[in-house]
Structure formats: C-alpha cells, structure tokens
Amino acid sequence: MTAQPSGPSMGNPSTDRQTLDEPAAVRFTGTGEPLALRWRGSIWQVIGEPVQWSSSSNWWEPDSTARGGHGSVITTRSWRFQAQTGPASPVLEFDISADPRWQGWRLHRVAGATGL
C-alpha cells in the first residue's frame, strides 16, 4: 500500500504538493541523517542525499515580573529528503523539522508527481 497525498496543488502544475503540520515518526542513521519515515501507514525509505538546514528566531515569553518577561533564541532543525516505499513505488519529497518548543519531529510538506 502506498500513501497518496491529497489536497490542493500549489505552485508548479507538474508537481503535487501538500502542506502539513503533523507528528513525524522518523528513524535516523548513526550519523544523524534520516533513514526512514512512517507516514499514513507506510514506511518511506530515504533515497539519495538528505539536505539539512537550521534557522533561528527570537522567542519571547511574557511574565508578570517587574522585568516583563524573558526571551531566548530558538533554533529549528530541518531536513528535506526523497523517499519511497519500495523500488517500484513513486518517489516523494518530504520536509520535516524539530523545534525545542515541541516534542519530536513534525512533517511539514510532501511533494510528488502529479497523479499519485
């Protein structure tokens, strides 16, 4: 069984993309790269070279003290990789990220060929 993205296409008409925000069950290699993703009942095995990046932003937490609160810098780690469920399955591209404000990884985007 293969998972099928649903929802409106965005951007390039030759590509079907779905923007998500759901928990991601990801398995990593010993060096910290994504190895596989469980998504909608299927195991998607990473193929090719995953791309990693990070971004930082200020995060402010209001407080009732005289100083008015405190802030910190939050760094979000992200990966983009292609994966498939088997040699004959379609190849999809996944974007995942981890942010210290939540627990675990989140799946944010899935892209694949039209007609999946």
C-alpha atoms as an extended CHARMM CRD file, in Angstrom:
* protein
*
       116  EXT
         1         1  MET       CA              0.0000000000        0.0000000000        0.0000000000  PROA      1               0.0000000000
         2         2  THR       CA              1.3300000000        3.4260000000       -0.8440000000  PROA      2               0.0000000000
         3         3  ALA       CA              0.2620000000        6.6990000000        0.7060000000  PROA      3               0.0000000000
         4         4  GLN       CA             -1.3100000000        9.2620000000       -1.5590000000  PROA      4               0.0000000000
         5         5  PRO       CA             -1.0510000000       12.9920000000       -0.9550000000  PROA      5               0.0000000000
         6         6  SER       CA             -4.3570000000       14.7920000000       -1.1210000000  PROA      6               0.0000000000
         7         7  GLY       CA             -5.3620000000       18.4060000000       -1.0770000000  PROA      7               0.0000000000
         8         8  PRO       CA             -4.8500000000       21.2900000000       -3.4600000000  PROA      8               0.0000000000
         9         9  SER       CA             -1.8100000000       21.5440000000       -5.6860000000  PROA      9               0.0000000000
        10        10  MET       CA              0.3440000000       24.5840000000       -5.1130000000  PROA      10              0.0000000000
        11        11  GLY       CA              2.9450000000       26.1670000000       -7.3740000000  PROA      11              0.0000000000
        12        12  ASN       CA              4.2550000000       24.1290000000      -10.2940000000  PROA      12              0.0000000000
        13        13  PRO       CA              1.3960000000       22.4010000000      -12.1290000000  PROA      13              0.0000000000
        14        14  SER       CA              3.6480000000       19.3900000000      -12.8490000000  PROA      14              0.0000000000
        15        15  THR       CA              4.1300000000       18.7700000000       -9.1160000000  PROA      15              0.0000000000
        16        16  ASP       CA              1.5530000000       17.9500000000       -6.4510000000  PROA      16              0.0000000000
        17        17  ARG       CA              2.4990000000       19.4450000000       -3.0650000000  PROA      17              0.0000000000
        18        18  GLN       CA              0.7340000000       19.1680000000        0.2260000000  PROA      18              0.0000000000
        19        19  THR       CA              1.4810000000       21.4030000000        3.1960000000  PROA      19              0.0000000000
        20        20  LEU       CA              1.0300000000       19.6130000000        6.5230000000  PROA      20              0.0000000000
        21        21  ASP       CA              1.7360000000       20.0090000000       10.2100000000  PROA      21              0.0000000000
        22        22  GLU       CA              1.6090000000       16.5800000000       11.8030000000  PROA      22              0.0000000000
        23        23  PRO       CA              3.8450000000       14.4550000000       14.0340000000  PROA      23              0.0000000000
        24        24  ALA       CA              6.5510000000       12.5720000000       12.1350000000  PROA      24              0.0000000000
        25        25  ALA       CA              7.8790000000        9.1640000000       13.1750000000  PROA      25              0.0000000000
        26        26  VAL       CA             11.4340000000        9.3120000000       11.8240000000  PROA      26              0.0000000000
        27        27  ARG       CA             14.2870000000        6.8310000000       12.1580000000  PROA      27              0.0000000000
        28        28  PHE       CA             17.8460000000        8.1790000000       11.8590000000  PROA      28              0.0000000000
        29        29  THR       CA             21.2170000000        6.6640000000       10.9440000000  PROA      29              0.0000000000
        30        30  GLY       CA             24.0580000000        6.5490000000       13.4570000000  PROA      30              0.0000000000
        31        31  THR       CA             25.3900000000        9.7860000000       11.9250000000  PROA      31              0.0000000000
        32        32  GLY       CA             22.0650000000       11.5770000000       12.4590000000  PROA      32              0.0000000000
        33        33  GLU       CA             20.6570000000       11.5600000000        8.9100000000  PROA      33              0.0000000000
        34        34  PRO       CA             17.0600000000       10.4860000000        8.2460000000  PROA      34              0.0000000000
        35        35  LEU       CA             16.8020000000        6.8230000000        7.2620000000  PROA      35              0.0000000000
        36        36  ALA       CA             13.0380000000        6.2320000000        7.0970000000  PROA      36              0.0000000000
        37        37  LEU       CA              9.7120000000        7.9220000000        7.8250000000  PROA      37              0.0000000000
        38        38  ARG       CA              6.4380000000        6.2750000000        8.8250000000  PROA      38              0.0000000000
        39        39  TRP       CA              3.6510000000        8.2050000000        7.1130000000  PROA      39              0.0000000000
        40        40  ARG       CA             -0.0010000000        7.2160000000        6.7580000000  PROA      40              0.0000000000
        41        41  GLY       CA              0.6020000000        3.5410000000        7.3780000000  PROA      41              0.0000000000
        42        42  SER       CA              3.6600000000        3.1110000000        5.1290000000  PROA      42              0.0000000000
        43        43  ILE       CA              7.4080000000        3.1370000000        5.7270000000  PROA      43              0.0000000000
        44        44  TRP       CA              9.1070000000        5.6080000000        3.3570000000  PROA      44              0.0000000000
        45        45  GLN       CA             12.8140000000        4.7750000000        2.9630000000  PROA      45              0.0000000000
        46        46  VAL       CA             15.1330000000        7.7120000000        2.2860000000  PROA      46              0.0000000000
        47        47  ILE       CA             16.9190000000        7.6020000000       -1.0650000000  PROA      47              0.0000000000
        48        48  GLY       CA             19.6910000000        9.9130000000       -2.2290000000  PROA      48              0.0000000000
        49        49  GLU       CA             21.3000000000       12.5600000000       -0.0530000000  PROA      49              0.0000000000
        50        50  PRO       CA             19.0880000000       14.3420000000        2.5010000000  PROA      50              0.0000000000
        51        51  VAL       CA             19.5600000000       18.1200000000        2.8330000000  PROA      51              0.0000000000
        52        52  GLN       CA             19.7950000000       19.6530000000        6.3090000000  PROA      52              0.0000000000
        53        53  TRP       CA             19.4090000000       23.2560000000        7.4290000000  PROA      53              0.0000000000
        54        54  SER       CA             18.5610000000       25.2030000000       10.5530000000  PROA      54              0.0000000000
        55        55  SER       CA             17.0190000000       28.5500000000       11.3340000000  PROA      55              0.0000000000
        56        56  SER       CA             16.9810000000       30.6430000000       14.4810000000  PROA      56              0.0000000000
        57        57  SER       CA             14.4600000000       33.1450000000       15.7630000000  PROA      57              0.0000000000
        58        58  ASN       CA             13.7840000000       35.0920000000       18.9200000000  PROA      58              0.0000000000
        59        59  TRP       CA             11.1380000000       33.7030000000       21.2180000000  PROA      59              0.0000000000
        60        60  TRP       CA              9.5940000000       35.8650000000       23.9190000000  PROA      60              0.0000000000
        61        61  GLU       CA              7.7450000000       34.5160000000       26.9380000000  PROA      61              0.0000000000
        62        62  PRO       CA              5.6510000000       37.1480000000       28.7610000000  PROA      62              0.0000000000
        63        63  ASP       CA              5.9090000000       37.1600000000       32.5220000000  PROA      63              0.0000000000
        64        64  SER       CA              4.2350000000       39.0530000000       35.3460000000  PROA      64              0.0000000000
        65        65  THR       CA              7.5320000000       40.0550000000       36.9790000000  PROA      65              0.0000000000
        66        66  ALA       CA              8.7380000000       43.6500000000       37.0480000000  PROA      66              0.0000000000
        67        67  ARG       CA             11.0810000000       42.9500000000       34.1300000000  PROA      67              0.0000000000
        68        68  GLY       CA              8.1160000000       41.9180000000       31.9720000000  PROA      68              0.0000000000
        69        69  GLY       CA              9.3130000000       38.5440000000       30.7470000000  PROA      69              0.0000000000
        70        70  HSD       CA             12.2770000000       36.7910000000       29.2570000000  PROA      70              0.0000000000
        71        71  GLY       CA             13.3370000000       35.6290000000       25.8400000000  PROA      71              0.0000000000
        72        72  SER       CA             15.6740000000       33.2480000000       24.1480000000  PROA      72              0.0000000000
        73        73  VAL       CA             16.8190000000       32.1690000000       20.7160000000  PROA      73              0.0000000000
        74        74  ILE       CA             15.0630000000       29.1260000000       19.2940000000  PROA      74              0.0000000000
        75        75  THR       CA             16.8460000000       27.0300000000       16.6680000000  PROA      75              0.0000000000
        76        76  THR       CA             14.7220000000       24.8410000000       14.4090000000  PROA      76              0.0000000000
        77        77  ARG       CA             16.4520000000       21.9050000000       12.6810000000  PROA      77              0.0000000000
        78        78  SER       CA             15.0640000000       20.7900000000        9.3190000000  PROA      78              0.0000000000
        79        79  TRP       CA             15.5860000000       18.0500000000        6.7410000000  PROA      79              0.0000000000
        80        80  ARG       CA             14.3840000000       17.6190000000        3.1480000000  PROA      80              0.0000000000
        81        81  PHE       CA             14.7030000000       14.1830000000        1.5760000000  PROA      81              0.0000000000
        82        82  GLN       CA             13.2670000000       11.9630000000       -1.1140000000  PROA      82              0.0000000000
        83        83  ALA       CA             11.8410000000        8.5920000000       -0.1410000000  PROA      83              0.0000000000
        84        84  GLN       CA              9.8610000000        5.6720000000       -1.4810000000  PROA      84              0.0000000000
        85        85  THR       CA              8.1330000000        2.6090000000       -0.0470000000  PROA      85              0.0000000000
        86        86  GLY       CA              9.8470000000        0.1830000000       -2.4360000000  PROA      86              0.0000000000
        87        87  PRO       CA             11.7050000000        0.0260000000       -5.7580000000  PROA      87              0.0000000000
        88        88  ALA       CA              8.5210000000        0.3390000000       -7.8540000000  PROA      88              0.0000000000
        89        89  SER       CA              6.7690000000        2.9860000000       -5.7210000000  PROA      89              0.0000000000
        90        90  PRO       CA              6.6370000000        6.6900000000       -6.5500000000  PROA      90              0.0000000000
        91        91  VAL       CA              9.3340000000        8.9430000000       -5.1060000000  PROA      91              0.0000000000
        92        92  LEU       CA              8.0200000000       11.6680000000       -2.8030000000  PROA      92              0.0000000000
        93        93  GLU       CA              9.8990000000       14.5810000000       -1.2360000000  PROA      93              0.0000000000
        94        94  PHE       CA              9.4040000000       15.2220000000        2.4870000000  PROA      94              0.0000000000
        95        95  ASP       CA             10.2230000000       18.2260000000        4.6980000000  PROA      95              0.0000000000
        96        96  ILE       CA             10.4880000000       17.6140000000        8.4500000000  PROA      96              0.0000000000
        97        97  SER       CA             11.6250000000       19.8220000000       11.3280000000  PROA      97              0.0000000000
        98        98  ALA       CA             12.2620000000       19.7740000000       15.0670000000  PROA      98              0.0000000000
        99        99  ASP       CA             11.8050000000       22.7850000000       17.3300000000  PROA      99              0.0000000000
       100       100  PRO       CA             12.7370000000       22.8250000000       21.0520000000  PROA      100             0.0000000000
       101       101  ARG       CA              9.2370000000       24.1540000000       21.8840000000  PROA      101             0.0000000000
       102       102  TRP       CA              7.5910000000       20.8830000000       20.8610000000  PROA      102             0.0000000000
       103       103  GLN       CA              8.4050000000       17.2290000000       21.3330000000  PROA      103             0.0000000000
       104       104  GLY       CA              9.6980000000       15.1830000000       18.4050000000  PROA      104             0.0000000000
       105       105  TRP       CA              9.7410000000       15.8570000000       14.6740000000  PROA      105             0.0000000000
       106       106  ARG       CA              6.9460000000       17.3780000000       12.5580000000  PROA      106             0.0000000000
       107       107  LEU       CA              6.1410000000       16.6740000000        8.9130000000  PROA      107             0.0000000000
       108       108  HSD       CA              5.5210000000       19.9480000000        7.0750000000  PROA      108             0.0000000000
       109       109  ARG       CA              5.4870000000       19.2080000000        3.3650000000  PROA      109             0.0000000000
       110       110  VAL       CA              5.1030000000       16.3160000000        0.9510000000  PROA      110             0.0000000000
       111       111  ALA       CA              5.6670000000       16.7280000000       -2.7990000000  PROA      111             0.0000000000
       112       112  GLY       CA              5.4470000000       14.1930000000       -5.5930000000  PROA      112             0.0000000000
       113       113  ALA       CA              4.4980000000       13.5830000000       -9.1910000000  PROA      113             0.0000000000
       114       114  THR       CA              1.0110000000       14.5350000000      -10.3790000000  PROA      114             0.0000000000
       115       115  GLY       CA             -1.4410000000       11.6800000000      -10.4400000000  PROA      115             0.0000000000
       116       116  LEU       CA             -0.3410000000        9.9500000000       -7.2620000000  PROA      116             0.0000000000
